[in-house]
XYZ file of C-alpha atoms in Angstrom:
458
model
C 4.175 7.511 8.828
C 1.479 9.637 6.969
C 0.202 12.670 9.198
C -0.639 16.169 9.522
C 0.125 19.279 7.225
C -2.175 22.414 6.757
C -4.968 22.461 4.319
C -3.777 26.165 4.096
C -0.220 24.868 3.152
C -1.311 25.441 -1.033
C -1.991 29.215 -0.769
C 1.643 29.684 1.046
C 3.834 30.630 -1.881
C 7.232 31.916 -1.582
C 8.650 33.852 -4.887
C 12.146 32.335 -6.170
C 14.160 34.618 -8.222
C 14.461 34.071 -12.174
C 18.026 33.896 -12.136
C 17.999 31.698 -9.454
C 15.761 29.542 -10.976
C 17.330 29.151 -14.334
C 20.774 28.382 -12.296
C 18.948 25.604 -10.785
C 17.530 24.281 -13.625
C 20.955 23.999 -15.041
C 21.997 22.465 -11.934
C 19.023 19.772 -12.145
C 19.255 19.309 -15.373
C 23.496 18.307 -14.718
C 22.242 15.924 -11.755
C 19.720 14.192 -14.046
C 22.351 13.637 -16.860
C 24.366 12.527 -14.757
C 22.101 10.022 -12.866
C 20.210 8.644 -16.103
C 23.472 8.556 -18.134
C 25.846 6.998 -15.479
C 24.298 5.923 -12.870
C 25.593 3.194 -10.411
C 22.223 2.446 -8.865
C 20.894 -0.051 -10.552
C 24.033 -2.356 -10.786
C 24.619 -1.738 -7.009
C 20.941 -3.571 -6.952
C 21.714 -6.331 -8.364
C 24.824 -7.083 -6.412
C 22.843 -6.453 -3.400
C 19.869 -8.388 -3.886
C 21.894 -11.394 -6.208
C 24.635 -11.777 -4.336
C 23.510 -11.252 -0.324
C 19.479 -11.650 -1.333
C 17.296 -11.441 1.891
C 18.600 -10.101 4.796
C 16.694 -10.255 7.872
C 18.314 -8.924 10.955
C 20.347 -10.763 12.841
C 20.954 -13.429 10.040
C 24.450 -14.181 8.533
C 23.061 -12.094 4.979
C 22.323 -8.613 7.138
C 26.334 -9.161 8.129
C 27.211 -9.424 4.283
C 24.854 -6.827 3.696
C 26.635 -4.276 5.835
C 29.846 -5.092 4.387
C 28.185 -4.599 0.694
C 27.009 -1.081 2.550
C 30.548 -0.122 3.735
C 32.151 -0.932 -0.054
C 29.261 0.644 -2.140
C 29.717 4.050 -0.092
C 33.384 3.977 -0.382
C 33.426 3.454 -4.021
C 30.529 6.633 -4.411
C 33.402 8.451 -2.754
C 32.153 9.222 0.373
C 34.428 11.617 2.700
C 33.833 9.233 5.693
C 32.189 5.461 6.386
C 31.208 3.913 9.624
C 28.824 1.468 11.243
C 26.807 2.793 14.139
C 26.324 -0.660 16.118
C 23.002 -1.346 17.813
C 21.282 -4.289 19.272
C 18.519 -5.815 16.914
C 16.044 -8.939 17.446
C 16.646 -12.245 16.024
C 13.544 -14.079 14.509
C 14.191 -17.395 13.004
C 11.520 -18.410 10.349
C 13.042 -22.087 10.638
C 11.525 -25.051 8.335
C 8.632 -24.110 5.838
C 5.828 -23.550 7.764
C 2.540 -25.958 6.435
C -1.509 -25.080 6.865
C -3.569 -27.910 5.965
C -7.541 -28.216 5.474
C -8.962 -31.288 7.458
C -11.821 -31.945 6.037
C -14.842 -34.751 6.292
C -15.328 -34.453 2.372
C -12.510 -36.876 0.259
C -11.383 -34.298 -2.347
C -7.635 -33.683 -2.151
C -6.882 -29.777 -1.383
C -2.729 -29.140 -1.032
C -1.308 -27.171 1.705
C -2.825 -23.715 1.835
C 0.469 -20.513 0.939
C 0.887 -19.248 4.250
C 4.216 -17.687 5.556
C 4.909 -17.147 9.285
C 4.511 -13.053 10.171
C 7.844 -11.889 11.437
C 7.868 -12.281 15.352
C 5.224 -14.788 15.684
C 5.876 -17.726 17.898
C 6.276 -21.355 16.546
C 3.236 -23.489 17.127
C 5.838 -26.456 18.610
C 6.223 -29.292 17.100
C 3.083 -31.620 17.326
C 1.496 -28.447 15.236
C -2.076 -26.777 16.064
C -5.360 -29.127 15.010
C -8.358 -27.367 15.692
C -11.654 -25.697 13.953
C -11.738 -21.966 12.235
C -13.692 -19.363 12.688
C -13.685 -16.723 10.105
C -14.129 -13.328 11.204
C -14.191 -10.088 8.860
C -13.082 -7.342 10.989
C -12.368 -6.245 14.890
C -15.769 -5.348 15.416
C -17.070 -8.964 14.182
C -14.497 -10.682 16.477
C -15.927 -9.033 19.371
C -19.333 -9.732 18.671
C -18.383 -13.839 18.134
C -15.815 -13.606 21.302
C -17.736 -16.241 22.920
C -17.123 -18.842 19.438
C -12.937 -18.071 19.070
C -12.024 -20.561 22.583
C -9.848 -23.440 21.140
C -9.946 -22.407 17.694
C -7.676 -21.382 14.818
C -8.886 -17.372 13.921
C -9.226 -16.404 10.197
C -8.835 -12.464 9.646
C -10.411 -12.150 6.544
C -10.213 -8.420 5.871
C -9.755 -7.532 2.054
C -7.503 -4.365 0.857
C -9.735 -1.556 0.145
C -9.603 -1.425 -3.662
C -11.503 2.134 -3.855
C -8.079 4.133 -2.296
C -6.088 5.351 -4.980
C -3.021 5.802 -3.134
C -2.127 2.316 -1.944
C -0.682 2.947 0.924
C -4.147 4.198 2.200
C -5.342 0.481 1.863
C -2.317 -0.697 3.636
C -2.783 1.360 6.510
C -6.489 0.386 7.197
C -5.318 -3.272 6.785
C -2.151 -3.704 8.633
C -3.856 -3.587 11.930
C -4.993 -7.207 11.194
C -1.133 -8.484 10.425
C -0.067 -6.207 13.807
C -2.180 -6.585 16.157
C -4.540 -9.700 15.178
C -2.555 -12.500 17.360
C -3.172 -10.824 20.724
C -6.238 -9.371 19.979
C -7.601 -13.227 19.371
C -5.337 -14.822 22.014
C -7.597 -12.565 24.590
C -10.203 -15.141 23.998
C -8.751 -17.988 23.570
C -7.814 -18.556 20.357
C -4.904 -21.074 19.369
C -3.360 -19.289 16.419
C -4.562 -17.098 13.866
C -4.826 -17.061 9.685
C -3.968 -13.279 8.208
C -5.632 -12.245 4.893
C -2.039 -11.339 3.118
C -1.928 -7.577 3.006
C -2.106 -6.999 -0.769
C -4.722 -6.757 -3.491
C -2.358 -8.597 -5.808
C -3.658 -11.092 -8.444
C -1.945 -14.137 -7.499
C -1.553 -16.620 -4.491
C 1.696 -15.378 -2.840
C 1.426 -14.766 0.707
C 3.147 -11.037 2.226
C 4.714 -11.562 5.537
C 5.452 -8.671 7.722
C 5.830 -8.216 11.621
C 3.255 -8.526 14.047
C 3.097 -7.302 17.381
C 2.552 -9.165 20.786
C 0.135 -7.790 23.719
C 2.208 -9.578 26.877
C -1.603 -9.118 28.781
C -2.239 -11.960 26.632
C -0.708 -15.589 25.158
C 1.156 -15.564 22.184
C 0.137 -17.802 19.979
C 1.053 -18.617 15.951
C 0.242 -16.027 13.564
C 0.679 -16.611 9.653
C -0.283 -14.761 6.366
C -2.306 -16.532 3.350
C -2.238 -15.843 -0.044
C -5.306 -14.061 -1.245
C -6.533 -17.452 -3.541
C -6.186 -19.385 -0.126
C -8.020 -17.192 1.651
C -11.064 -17.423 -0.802
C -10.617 -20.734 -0.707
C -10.691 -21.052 3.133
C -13.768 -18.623 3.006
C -15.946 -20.115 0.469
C -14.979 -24.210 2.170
C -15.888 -22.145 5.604
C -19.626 -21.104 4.863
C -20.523 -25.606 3.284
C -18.587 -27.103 6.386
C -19.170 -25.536 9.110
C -16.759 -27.858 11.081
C -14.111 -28.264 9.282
C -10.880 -27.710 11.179
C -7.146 -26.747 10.134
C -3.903 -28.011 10.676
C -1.402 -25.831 11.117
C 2.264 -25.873 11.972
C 5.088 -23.360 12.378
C 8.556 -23.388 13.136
C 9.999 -20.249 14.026
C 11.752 -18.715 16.874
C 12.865 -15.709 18.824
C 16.497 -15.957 19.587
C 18.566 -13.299 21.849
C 18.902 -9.871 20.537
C 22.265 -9.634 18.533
C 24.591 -6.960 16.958
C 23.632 -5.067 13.976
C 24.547 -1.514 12.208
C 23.724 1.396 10.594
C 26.345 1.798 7.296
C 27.432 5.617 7.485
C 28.467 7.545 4.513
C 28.951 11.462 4.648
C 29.901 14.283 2.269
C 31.090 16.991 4.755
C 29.937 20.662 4.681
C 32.041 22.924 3.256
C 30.347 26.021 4.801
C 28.208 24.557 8.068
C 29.202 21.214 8.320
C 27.830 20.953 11.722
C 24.162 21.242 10.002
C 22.994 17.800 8.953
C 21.482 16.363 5.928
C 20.332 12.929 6.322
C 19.102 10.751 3.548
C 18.726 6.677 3.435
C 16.413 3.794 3.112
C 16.736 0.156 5.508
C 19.319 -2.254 4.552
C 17.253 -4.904 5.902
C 14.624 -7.379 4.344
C 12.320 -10.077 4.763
C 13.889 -12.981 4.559
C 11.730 -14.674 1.811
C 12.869 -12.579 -1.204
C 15.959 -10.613 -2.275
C 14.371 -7.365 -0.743
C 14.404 -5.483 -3.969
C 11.989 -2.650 -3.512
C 11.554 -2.420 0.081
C 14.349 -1.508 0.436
C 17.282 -2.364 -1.621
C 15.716 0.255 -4.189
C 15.866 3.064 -1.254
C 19.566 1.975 -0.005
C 21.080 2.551 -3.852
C 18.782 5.347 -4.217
C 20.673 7.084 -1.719
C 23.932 5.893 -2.277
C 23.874 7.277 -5.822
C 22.858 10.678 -4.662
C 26.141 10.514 -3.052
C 28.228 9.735 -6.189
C 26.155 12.509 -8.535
C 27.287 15.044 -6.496
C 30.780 13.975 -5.979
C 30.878 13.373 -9.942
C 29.676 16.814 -10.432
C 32.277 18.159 -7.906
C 29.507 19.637 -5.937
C 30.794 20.395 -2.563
C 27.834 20.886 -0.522
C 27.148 23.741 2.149
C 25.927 21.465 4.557
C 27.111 17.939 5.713
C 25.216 15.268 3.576
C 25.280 11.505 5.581
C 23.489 8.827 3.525
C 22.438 6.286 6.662
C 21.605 2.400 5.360
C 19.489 1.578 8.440
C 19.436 -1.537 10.174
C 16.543 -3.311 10.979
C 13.698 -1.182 10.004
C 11.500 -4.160 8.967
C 10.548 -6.200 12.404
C 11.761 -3.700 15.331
C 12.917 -0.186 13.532
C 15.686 -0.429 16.453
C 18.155 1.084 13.861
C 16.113 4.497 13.072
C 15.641 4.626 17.056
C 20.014 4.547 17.601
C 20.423 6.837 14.959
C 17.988 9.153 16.592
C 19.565 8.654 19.880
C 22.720 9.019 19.240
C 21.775 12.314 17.307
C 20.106 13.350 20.409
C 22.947 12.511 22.374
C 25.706 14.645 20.930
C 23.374 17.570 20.167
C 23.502 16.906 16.299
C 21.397 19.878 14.084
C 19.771 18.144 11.312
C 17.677 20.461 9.137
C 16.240 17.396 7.327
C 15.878 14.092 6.719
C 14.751 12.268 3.553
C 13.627 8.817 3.063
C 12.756 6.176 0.354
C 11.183 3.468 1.465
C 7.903 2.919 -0.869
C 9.630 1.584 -3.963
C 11.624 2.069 -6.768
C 8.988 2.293 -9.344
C 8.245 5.729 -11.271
C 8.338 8.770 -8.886
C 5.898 11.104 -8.205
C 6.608 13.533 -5.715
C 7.777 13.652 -1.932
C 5.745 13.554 1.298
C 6.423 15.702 4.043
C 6.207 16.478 7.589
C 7.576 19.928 8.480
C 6.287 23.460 9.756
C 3.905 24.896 7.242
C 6.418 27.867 5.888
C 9.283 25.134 5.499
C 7.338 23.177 3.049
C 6.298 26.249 1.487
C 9.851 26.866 0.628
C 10.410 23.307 -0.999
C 6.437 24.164 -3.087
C 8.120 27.078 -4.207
C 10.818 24.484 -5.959
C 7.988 22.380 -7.725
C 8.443 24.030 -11.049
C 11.679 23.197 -11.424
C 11.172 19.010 -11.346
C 7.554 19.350 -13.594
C 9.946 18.543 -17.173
C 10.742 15.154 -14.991
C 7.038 14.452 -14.207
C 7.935 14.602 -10.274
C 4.920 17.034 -9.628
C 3.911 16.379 -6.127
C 5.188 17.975 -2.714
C 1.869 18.498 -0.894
C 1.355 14.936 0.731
C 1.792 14.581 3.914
C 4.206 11.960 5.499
C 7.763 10.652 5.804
C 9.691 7.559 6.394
C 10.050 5.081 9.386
C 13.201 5.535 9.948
C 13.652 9.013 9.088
C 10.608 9.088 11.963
C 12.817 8.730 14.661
C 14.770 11.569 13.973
C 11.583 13.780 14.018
C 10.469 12.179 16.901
C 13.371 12.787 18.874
C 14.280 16.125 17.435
C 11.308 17.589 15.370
C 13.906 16.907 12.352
C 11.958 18.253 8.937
C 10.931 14.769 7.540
C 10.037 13.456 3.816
C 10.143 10.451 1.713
C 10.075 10.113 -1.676
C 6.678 9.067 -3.116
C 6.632 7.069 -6.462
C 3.599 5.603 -7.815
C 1.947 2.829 -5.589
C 0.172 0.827 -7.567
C 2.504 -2.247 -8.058
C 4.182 -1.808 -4.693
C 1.690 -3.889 -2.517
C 1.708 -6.980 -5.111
C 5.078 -7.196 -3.453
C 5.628 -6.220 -0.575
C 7.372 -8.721 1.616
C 6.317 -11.321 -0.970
C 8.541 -13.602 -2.716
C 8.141 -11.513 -6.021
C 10.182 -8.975 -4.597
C 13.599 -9.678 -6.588
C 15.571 -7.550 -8.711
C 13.770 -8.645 -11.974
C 10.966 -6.555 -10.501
C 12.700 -3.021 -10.527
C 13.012 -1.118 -13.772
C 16.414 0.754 -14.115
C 15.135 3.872 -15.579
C 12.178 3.973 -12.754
C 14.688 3.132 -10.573
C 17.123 6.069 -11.828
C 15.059 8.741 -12.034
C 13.836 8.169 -8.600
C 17.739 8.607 -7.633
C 17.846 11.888 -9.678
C 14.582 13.252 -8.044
C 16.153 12.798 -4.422
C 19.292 14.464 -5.652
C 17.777 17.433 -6.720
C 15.519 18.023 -3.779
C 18.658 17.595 -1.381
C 20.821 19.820 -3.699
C 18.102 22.504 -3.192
C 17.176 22.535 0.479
C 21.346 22.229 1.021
C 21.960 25.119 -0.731
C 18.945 27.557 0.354
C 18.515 26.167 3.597
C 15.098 25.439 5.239
């Protein structure tokens, strides 16, 4: 979620006293020692991801998951632990899923790297035979809607390699992973071929969810590696009639029971003022879920065990939420929000990472313009750590919710981008990816934004 913010927002300054800001210097300084010197983070990690690995929702590893959740915030020393139950979806990727040229020429080509996107229908078992038709965008699928009837649709729609900021490419491509299936099933289409969502230099297809339209059928929808797809595009434009076969065996079973792992630090002075910080416990299911989001998860929980190894007893109540199934339905942000709703809860702000665990940056932000102001005003104090940036607008997924449903002050950390889509829900996404220090002082930077806006308030 990357919206609004004033323009205006950069000439709002709000003057912090000296002897305030040497005391929190000293106090940031204490958290980073304590985070880069001790930290807990990055073995945490490799329990999560080497011992439960991928952990889709409603599978048998999100169950070990939440108990690894429940343990990790207990040992951190958390005040109080709970699991907020809600009902998540349960997609089945089933047996490898296989995409296979058919072609009149006699040279040998091996399956194509396609995974399934997460919520897509199987194709049953006989599989999907029929010719492609490569199409480069939206617009050029409406203008050959009268050529997609009976065939197999190709998105071909590249990353944007001119946006700095990946996540700007990301967002102009995921429509195609999202939306695609329905969009092509309105015509007739049989099943559609996804252009991964990545400008990674390799052949490793990204899954992700997708999105029915119930106006329309659903039909198969599956991601190719980028090599693939420039294969399937250049074997398009010499054979013309060439045809694919393509067959997938996954499944939508009956919602099930999953949770949100609860860890708080209660206020000392207004503990009925809430802090919330977390990243999703889920993953795809065809990697260990390393950055997105195991990174985020022991981000958060060793924010938790800095300040209770400083003895910092916070003002306001600090709960460190692992959500459940942010990656193919988001229906844990959505309880959480509820529930919030519900009893009446006052959060002041919410803070999410859920963009990676490599070097950090800065924070995003979605609040009223003289809130972030306030947190601008704190920018000089994390420049000796190279976190420099607090102007970008934005905040997490989950986090979301909570501003949906309350206007909750959002944010989410923001570390540098530029590796995180040549992962993201790829099979390269394992713990060897994630570099401790990175990792670390991404922990430290959350730390001391939360130990500032808890003790001045927003």
């Amino acid at each position: 979620m990357r919206n609004y913010l004033l323009p205006a927002l950069l000439a709002v300054t709000i003057p912090v006293c000296a002897q305030h800001q040497e005391s929190d210097s000293l106090a940031l300084r204490q958290l980073a020692t304590e985070v880069l010197t001790h930290s807990k983070a990055y073995s945490n990690l490799r329990d999560l991801t080497q011992q439960v690995g991928g952990r889709l929702a409603g599978s048998p590893q999100m169950v070990k998951a939440e108990k690894w959740g429940e343990k990790v915030l207990k040992e951190a020393g958390a005040d109080t632990v709970y699991m907020q139950a809600c009902q998540v979806p349960h997609w089945v990727r089933g047996a490898k899923e296989e995409v296979r040229i058919i072609s009149r020429r006699r040279d040998f080509i091996p399956p194509l790297n396609v995974l399934a996107l997460g919520n897509s229908v199987g194709s049953g078992p006989a599989g999907i035979t029929a010719p492609v038709l490569e199409v480069s965008s939206f617009d050029d699928l409406e203008a050959k809607k009268d050529q997609v009837k009976g065939k197999i649709v190709f998105y071909n729609y590249a990353f944007k390699p001119e946006f700095i900021r990946t996540f700007e490419s990301y967002g102009d491509a995921v429509r195609y992973r999202g939306q695609g299936a329905s969009r092509a099933a309105k015509y007739g289409a049989l099943a559609v071929v996804v252009r991964s969502m990545t400008h990674g230099a390799n052949n490793l297809p990204h899954t992700g969810a997708m999105h029915y339209n119930d106006s329309f059928p659903k039909i198969p929808a599956v991601a190719i590696g980028l090599e693939d797809a420039e294969l399937l595009s250049n074997r398009l434009k010499g054979e013309s009639d060439m045809k694919l076969y393509l067959k997938t065996n996954c499944k939508m079973l009956p919602d099930t029971t999953g949770h949100n792992v609860i860890g708080e630090i209660r206020g000392s002075e207004f503990p009925d003022q809430i802090i919330t910080v977390g990243g999703h416990l889920d993953s795809w299911d065809v990697n260990q879920g390393a950055h997105d989001d195991g990174t985020g998860c022991v981000q958060s929980v060793e924010l938790l065990r800095a300040f209770k190894a400083l003895g910092i007893k916070p003002k306001r109540t600090i709960r460190i939420v692992l959500f459940a199934n942010e990656e193919n339905g988001t229906r844990g942000g959505q309880k959480y929000a509820a529930e919030a709703k519900a009893k009446g809860e006052h959060h002041i702000f919410a803070l999410e990472s859920d963009a990676g665990g490599f070097t950090p940056r800065g924070f995003s932000f979605t609040m009223p313009a003289e809130k972030q102001a306030k947190i601008i005003s704190w920018a000089p104090l994390f420049r000796p750590y190279d976190v420099y940036d607090f102007t970008s607008a934005g905040g997490g997924v989950d986090v979301g919710e909570l501003y949906e449903a309350l206007g909750t002050p959002m944010g989410e950390l923001m570390p540098d981008s530029q590796r995180y889509f040549d992962l993201h829900h790829a099979a390269n996404d394992t713990f060897e990816a994630v570099n401790k220090r990175e990792l670390e002082l991404g922990a430290f930077s959350m730390a001391g934004l939360i130990y500032l806006i808890d003790k001045y308030g927003l």
